[in-house]
mmCIF file of C-alpha atoms in Angstrom:
data_model
loop_
_atom_site.group_PDB
_atom_site.id
_atom_site.type_symbol
_atom_site.label_atom_id
_atom_site.label_comp_id
_atom_site.label_asym_id
_atom_site.label_seq_id
_atom_site.Cartn_x
_atom_site.Cartn_y
_atom_site.Cartn_z
ATOM 1 C CA MET A 1 141.445 132.213 67.671
ATOM 2 C CA ASP A 2 143.967 132.811 70.500
ATOM 3 C CA GLU A 3 147.589 133.399 69.652
ATOM 4 C CA ILE A 4 149.739 130.295 69.554
ATOM 5 C CA THR A 5 152.230 129.982 72.433
ATOM 6 C CA LEU A 6 155.136 127.613 72.007
ATOM 7 C CA GLY A 7 155.477 124.404 74.013
ATOM 8 C CA THR A 8 152.836 122.273 75.632
ATOM 9 C CA SER A 9 150.010 124.746 74.918
ATOM 10 C CA VAL A 10 150.567 124.320 71.180
ATOM 11 C CA ALA A 11 150.074 120.577 71.413
ATOM 12 C CA GLU A 12 147.014 121.084 73.597
ATOM 13 C CA GLN A 13 145.430 123.519 71.162
ATOM 14 C CA LEU A 14 146.123 121.223 68.233
ATOM 15 C CA GLN A 15 144.786 118.195 70.091
ATOM 16 C CA ASP A 16 141.632 120.184 70.793
ATOM 17 C CA LEU A 17 141.361 120.881 67.060
ATOM 18 C CA VAL A 18 141.692 117.170 66.270
ATOM 19 C CA ILE A 19 138.974 116.306 68.782
ATOM 20 C CA SER A 20 136.578 119.067 67.731
ATOM 21 C CA SER A 21 137.039 118.763 63.947
ATOM 22 C CA GLN A 22 134.605 116.585 62.019
ATOM 23 C CA ASP A 23 137.223 115.344 59.563
ATOM 24 C CA VAL A 24 140.762 115.944 58.310
ATOM 25 C CA ASN A 25 139.710 118.765 55.980
ATOM 26 C CA ALA A 26 137.997 120.585 58.838
ATOM 27 C CA PHE A 27 141.110 120.121 60.980
ATOM 28 C CA LEU A 28 143.334 121.604 58.257
ATOM 29 C CA ALA A 29 141.009 124.591 57.836
ATOM 30 C CA GLU A 30 141.117 125.255 61.582
ATOM 31 C CA LEU A 31 144.884 124.805 61.517
ATOM 32 C CA CYS A 32 145.222 127.494 58.841
ATOM 33 C CA GLU A 33 142.987 129.906 60.743
ATOM 34 C CA LEU A 34 144.904 129.331 63.973
ATOM 35 C CA SER A 35 148.229 129.837 62.203
ATOM 36 C CA ALA A 36 147.130 133.012 60.427
ATOM 37 C CA SER A 37 145.722 134.515 63.623
ATOM 38 C CA SER A 38 148.866 133.801 65.608
ATOM 39 C CA PHE A 39 151.379 134.972 63.024
ATOM 40 C CA SER A 40 149.337 138.093 62.272
ATOM 41 C CA ARG A 41 149.612 139.078 65.924
ATOM 42 C CA SER A 42 153.267 138.244 66.353
ATOM 43 C CA LEU A 43 154.311 139.909 63.078
ATOM 44 C CA GLY A 44 152.084 142.941 63.540
ATOM 45 C CA GLN A 45 150.368 142.594 60.157
ATOM 46 C CA GLU A 46 147.667 140.484 58.582
ATOM 47 C CA VAL A 47 149.056 137.317 57.038
ATOM 48 C CA SER A 48 147.381 134.431 55.227
ATOM 49 C CA CYS A 49 148.096 130.727 55.612
ATOM 50 C CA ALA A 50 147.490 127.678 53.463
ATOM 51 C CA VAL A 51 148.413 123.998 53.586
ATOM 52 C CA THR A 52 149.738 122.273 50.485
ATOM 53 C CA LEU A 53 149.235 118.509 50.499
ATOM 54 C CA SER A 54 150.783 115.879 48.233
ATOM 55 C CA ARG A 55 149.327 112.389 48.312
ATOM 56 C CA HIS A 56 149.277 109.621 45.707
ATOM 57 C CA HIS A 57 151.358 111.823 43.369
ATOM 58 C CA ARG A 58 148.736 114.549 43.422
ATOM 59 C CA THR A 59 149.425 117.994 44.889
ATOM 60 C CA THR A 60 146.597 120.259 46.021
ATOM 61 C CA THR A 61 145.853 123.218 48.246
ATOM 62 C CA ALA A 62 144.192 121.295 51.054
ATOM 63 C CA ALA A 63 143.100 124.199 53.273
ATOM 64 C CA TRP A 64 143.407 127.968 53.644
ATOM 65 C CA SER A 65 142.736 130.700 56.180
ATOM 66 C CA ASP A 66 140.971 132.919 53.611
ATOM 67 C CA PRO A 67 140.202 132.860 49.860
ATOM 68 C CA GLU A 68 143.303 134.923 49.102
ATOM 69 C CA ALA A 69 145.543 132.308 50.713
ATOM 70 C CA ARG A 70 144.047 129.667 48.462
ATOM 71 C CA LEU A 71 144.788 131.826 45.420
ATOM 72 C CA PHE A 72 148.371 132.543 46.536
ATOM 73 C CA ASP A 73 149.024 128.848 46.987
ATOM 74 C CA GLU A 74 147.369 127.675 43.789
ATOM 75 C CA ILE A 75 149.424 130.104 41.724
ATOM 76 C CA GLN A 76 152.371 127.862 42.603
ATOM 77 C CA HIS A 77 150.535 124.830 41.270
ATOM 78 C CA ASN A 78 149.914 126.670 38.000
ATOM 79 C CA TYR A 79 153.631 127.381 37.612
ATOM 80 C CA GLY A 80 154.611 123.973 38.956
ATOM 81 C CA GLU A 81 157.200 125.507 41.264
ATOM 82 C CA GLY A 82 157.539 127.860 44.199
ATOM 83 C CA PRO A 83 158.768 128.112 47.785
ATOM 84 C CA CYS A 84 156.009 126.045 49.356
ATOM 85 C CA LEU A 85 156.253 123.242 46.810
ATOM 86 C CA HIS A 86 160.026 123.257 47.314
ATOM 87 C CA ALA A 87 159.625 123.092 51.100
ATOM 88 C CA MET A 88 157.277 120.148 50.766
ATOM 89 C CA SER A 89 159.435 118.213 48.289
ATOM 90 C CA THR A 90 162.744 118.792 50.087
ATOM 91 C CA GLY A 91 161.568 118.763 53.692
ATOM 92 C CA THR A 92 163.364 122.061 54.388
ATOM 93 C CA THR A 93 162.044 125.480 55.395
ATOM 94 C CA VAL A 94 162.053 127.971 52.532
ATOM 95 C CA LEU A 95 162.055 131.745 52.999
ATOM 96 C CA VAL A 96 161.369 134.286 50.279
ATOM 97 C CA PRO A 97 162.207 137.644 51.901
ATOM 98 C CA ASP A 98 161.058 139.689 48.893
ATOM 99 C CA THR A 99 159.001 138.131 46.099
ATOM 100 C CA ARG A 100 159.892 141.037 43.784
ATOM 101 C CA THR A 101 163.613 140.271 43.782
ATOM 102 C CA ASP A 102 164.092 136.609 44.764
ATOM 103 C CA PRO A 103 165.785 134.902 41.775
ATOM 104 C CA ARG A 104 164.653 131.320 42.448
ATOM 105 C CA TRP A 105 161.067 131.519 41.185
ATOM 106 C CA PRO A 106 160.844 134.835 39.303
ATOM 107 C CA GLU A 107 157.533 134.228 37.514
ATOM 108 C CA TYR A 108 155.811 133.080 40.664
ATOM 109 C CA GLY A 109 157.386 135.962 42.597
ATOM 110 C CA ARG A 110 156.123 138.576 40.168
ATOM 111 C CA ALA A 111 152.644 137.051 40.124
ATOM 112 C CA ILE A 112 152.249 136.991 43.891
ATOM 113 C CA ALA A 113 153.910 140.397 44.333
ATOM 114 C CA SER A 114 151.305 141.885 42.004
ATOM 115 C CA LEU A 115 148.670 140.588 44.427
ATOM 116 C CA GLY A 116 150.292 142.315 47.383
ATOM 117 C CA ARG A 117 152.258 139.495 49.000
ATOM 118 C CA LEU A 118 155.960 140.327 49.312
ATOM 119 C CA SER A 119 157.158 137.701 51.822
ATOM 120 C CA VAL A 120 156.541 133.966 51.806
ATOM 121 C CA LEU A 121 157.534 131.290 54.293
ATOM 122 C CA GLY A 122 157.100 127.584 53.518
ATOM 123 C CA VAL A 123 157.529 125.097 56.371
ATOM 124 C CA PRO A 124 157.400 121.346 55.653
ATOM 125 C CA LEU A 125 155.054 119.021 57.545
ATOM 126 C CA THR A 126 156.368 115.463 57.751
ATOM 127 C CA LEU A 127 153.557 112.942 57.346
ATOM 128 C CA ASP A 128 153.295 109.179 56.956
ATOM 129 C CA THR A 129 154.886 107.376 54.020
ATOM 130 C CA GLY A 130 153.432 108.409 50.673
ATOM 131 C CA ALA A 131 152.270 111.850 51.789
ATOM 132 C CA ALA A 132 153.867 115.255 52.320
ATOM 133 C CA ALA A 133 152.605 118.709 53.224
ATOM 134 C CA ALA A 134 153.744 122.248 53.887
ATOM 135 C CA LEU A 135 152.396 125.140 55.925
ATOM 136 C CA ASN A 136 152.612 128.312 53.857
ATOM 137 C CA VAL A 137 152.575 131.815 55.336
ATOM 138 C CA PHE A 138 152.048 134.834 53.065
ATOM 139 C CA ALA A 139 152.809 138.366 54.339
ATOM 140 C CA PRO A 140 152.117 141.731 52.667
ATOM 141 C CA ALA A 141 155.472 143.372 53.509
ATOM 142 C CA ALA A 142 159.001 142.411 52.516
ATOM 143 C CA ASP A 143 161.585 141.069 54.989
ATOM 144 C CA VAL A 144 158.939 140.189 57.562
ATOM 145 C CA PHE A 145 160.250 136.832 58.770
ATOM 146 C CA ASP A 146 163.247 137.074 61.079
ATOM 147 C CA ALA A 147 165.066 134.192 62.778
ATOM 148 C CA ALA A 148 162.671 134.217 65.744
ATOM 149 C CA SER A 149 159.518 134.034 63.612
ATOM 150 C CA ILE A 150 161.015 131.274 61.448
ATOM 151 C CA LEU A 151 161.888 129.265 64.560
ATOM 152 C CA LYS A 152 158.363 129.761 65.861
ATOM 153 C CA ALA A 153 156.916 128.538 62.562
ATOM 154 C CA GLU A 154 159.149 125.460 62.600
ATOM 155 C CA LEU A 155 158.320 124.608 66.213
ATOM 156 C CA PHE A 156 154.641 125.023 65.484
ATOM 157 C CA ALA A 157 154.945 122.838 62.375
ATOM 158 C CA SER A 158 156.598 120.074 64.391
ATOM 159 C CA GLN A 159 153.556 120.033 66.678
ATOM 160 C CA ALA A 160 151.105 120.415 63.811
ATOM 161 C CA GLU A 161 152.455 117.442 61.880
ATOM 162 C CA ARG A 162 151.916 115.161 64.882
ATOM 163 C CA ALA A 163 148.340 116.381 65.221
ATOM 164 C CA LEU A 164 147.796 116.025 61.472
ATOM 165 C CA ARG A 165 149.030 112.430 61.489
ATOM 166 C CA LEU A 166 146.644 111.741 64.365
ATOM 167 C CA ALA A 167 143.766 113.383 62.490
ATOM 168 C CA VAL A 168 144.510 111.304 59.385
ATOM 169 C CA ARG A 169 144.635 108.083 61.403
ATOM 170 C CA ILE A 170 141.388 108.934 63.183
ATOM 171 C CA GLY A 171 139.828 109.660 59.804
ATOM 172 C CA VAL A 172 140.975 106.274 58.513
ATOM 173 C CA GLN A 173 139.557 104.522 61.569
ATOM 174 C CA GLN A 174 136.268 106.387 61.192
ATOM 175 C CA GLN A 175 136.057 105.280 57.567
ATOM 176 C CA LEU A 176 136.840 101.699 58.537
ATOM 177 C CA ALA A 177 134.113 101.850 61.177
ATOM 178 C CA ALA A 178 131.662 103.243 58.631
ATOM 179 C CA ASP A 179 132.608 100.496 56.180
ATOM 180 C CA LEU A 180 132.117 97.892 58.902
ATOM 181 C CA ARG A 181 128.693 99.270 59.793
ATOM 182 C CA SER A 182 127.736 99.228 56.136
ATOM 183 C CA ALA A 183 128.939 95.644 55.790
ATOM 184 C CA MET A 184 127.007 94.606 58.885
ATOM 185 C CA GLU A 185 123.867 96.311 57.597
ATOM 186 C CA SER A 186 124.285 94.545 54.261
ATOM 187 C CA ARG A 187 124.746 91.206 55.993
ATOM 188 C CA THR A 188 121.637 91.794 58.110
ATOM 189 C CA VAL A 189 119.339 92.608 55.190
ATOM 190 C CA ILE A 190 120.728 89.695 53.166
ATOM 191 C CA ASP A 191 120.097 87.310 56.056
ATOM 192 C CA LEU A 192 116.560 88.669 56.423
ATOM 193 C CA ALA A 193 115.878 88.203 52.708
ATOM 194 C CA ALA A 194 117.290 84.658 52.811
ATOM 195 C CA GLY A 195 115.032 83.882 55.779
ATOM 196 C CA ILE A 196 111.988 85.138 53.904
ATOM 197 C CA ILE A 197 112.828 83.005 50.872
ATOM 198 C CA MET A 198 113.479 79.963 53.081
ATOM 199 C CA GLY A 199 110.066 80.332 54.709
ATOM 200 C CA GLN A 200 108.188 80.930 51.488
ATOM 201 C CA ASN A 201 109.931 78.295 49.389
ATOM 202 C CA ARG A 202 110.650 75.718 52.127
ATOM 203 C CA CYS A 203 114.284 75.544 51.130
ATOM 204 C CA SER A 204 117.636 75.561 52.925
ATOM 205 C CA GLN A 205 119.708 78.677 53.614
ATOM 206 C CA ALA A 206 122.191 77.665 50.932
ATOM 207 C CA GLU A 207 119.359 77.328 48.393
ATOM 208 C CA ALA A 208 117.917 80.703 49.446
ATOM 209 C CA MET A 209 121.326 82.367 49.002
ATOM 210 C CA ALA A 210 121.674 80.733 45.599
ATOM 211 C CA ILE A 211 118.290 82.197 44.598
ATOM 212 C CA LEU A 212 119.379 85.661 45.741
ATOM 213 C CA THR A 213 122.714 85.346 43.955
ATOM 214 C CA ARG A 214 121.074 84.291 40.667
ATOM 215 C CA ALA A 215 118.654 87.208 40.926
ATOM 216 C CA SER A 216 121.536 89.605 41.591
ATOM 217 C CA SER A 217 123.401 88.306 38.547
ATOM 218 C CA SER A 218 120.442 88.227 36.172
ATOM 219 C CA ARG A 219 119.240 91.711 37.163
ATOM 220 C CA ASN A 220 122.773 93.156 37.274
ATOM 221 C CA GLN A 221 122.116 94.522 40.755
ATOM 222 C CA LYS A 222 124.120 94.265 43.943
ATOM 223 C CA LEU A 223 123.121 91.457 46.247
ATOM 224 C CA ARG A 224 122.191 93.951 48.961
ATOM 225 C CA VAL A 225 119.847 95.825 46.597
ATOM 226 C CA VAL A 226 118.052 92.611 45.654
ATOM 227 C CA ALA A 227 117.795 91.632 49.323
ATOM 228 C CA GLU A 228 116.386 95.042 50.268
ATOM 229 C CA LYS A 229 113.668 94.676 47.632
ATOM 230 C CA VAL A 230 112.711 91.258 48.999
ATOM 231 C CA VAL A 231 112.454 92.628 52.533
ATOM 232 C CA GLU A 232 110.544 95.747 51.438
ATOM 233 C CA SER A 233 108.018 93.757 49.405
ATOM 234 C CA PHE A 234 107.498 91.050 51.981
ATOM 235 C CA ALA A 235 104.010 90.681 53.445
ATOM 236 C CA PRO A 236 102.717 87.731 55.530
ATOM 237 C CA GLU A 237 99.830 87.136 53.214
ATOM 238 C CA THR A 238 102.045 86.774 50.181
ATOM 239 C CA PRO A 239 102.173 83.025 49.533
ATOM 240 C CA SER A 240 105.542 82.838 47.753
ATOM 241 C CA THR A 241 108.494 84.665 46.284
ATOM 242 C CA HIS A 242 110.004 83.554 43.001
ATOM 243 C CA PHE A 243 112.948 84.803 41.003
ATOM 244 C CA ASP A 244 113.635 84.322 37.344
ATOM 245 C CA SER A 245 116.932 82.644 36.783
#
């Protein structure tokens, strides 16, 4: 991944991620990798990044740049508190300059310090109503994040949240399209089955649909499943199709 440069190029890189990612989870994973690569270069040391996501009153680690980042983030969930959770809930950037001495979350600080992460930066990502997220950066040395690096993280987050909202909306539209295709496929097979029954039983479409509906109810199967079986079993030489009520 190339280092992030502030301004238009950030938006362009993130838009490219939205376009190239298969779904929202893939976008978030790429976002974490891009963030970790950039901040590692600018800070002069290897850092890890994760995204915490809260939706429908459920908070999870949605993506991470490496397995360690996932662990660092999930430790917060175990304690139920920490800088990244605070950043997400308050919508403010949270800096922990030294996890060994910061008094706000001592248990979390000791746990993550024992794993070799002494600085943490949590930057909120503003999403649509009902959802919140935070970009979390974990560094191995203390006092790593200065004013310039914090500003960079915040500017990047402001671009990332726009791209994330776009990715979520695209994902919703893709799901709606998939649901529509499924509905159309269901309608097609049901119409085919009704046509078969109409031809074999010399009945109206309404009567054929009633036959299918009774079969669906009596067999405790979805109407589409019953219709698929009719279509699959149909053969021109078969004289009739009957259903038990």
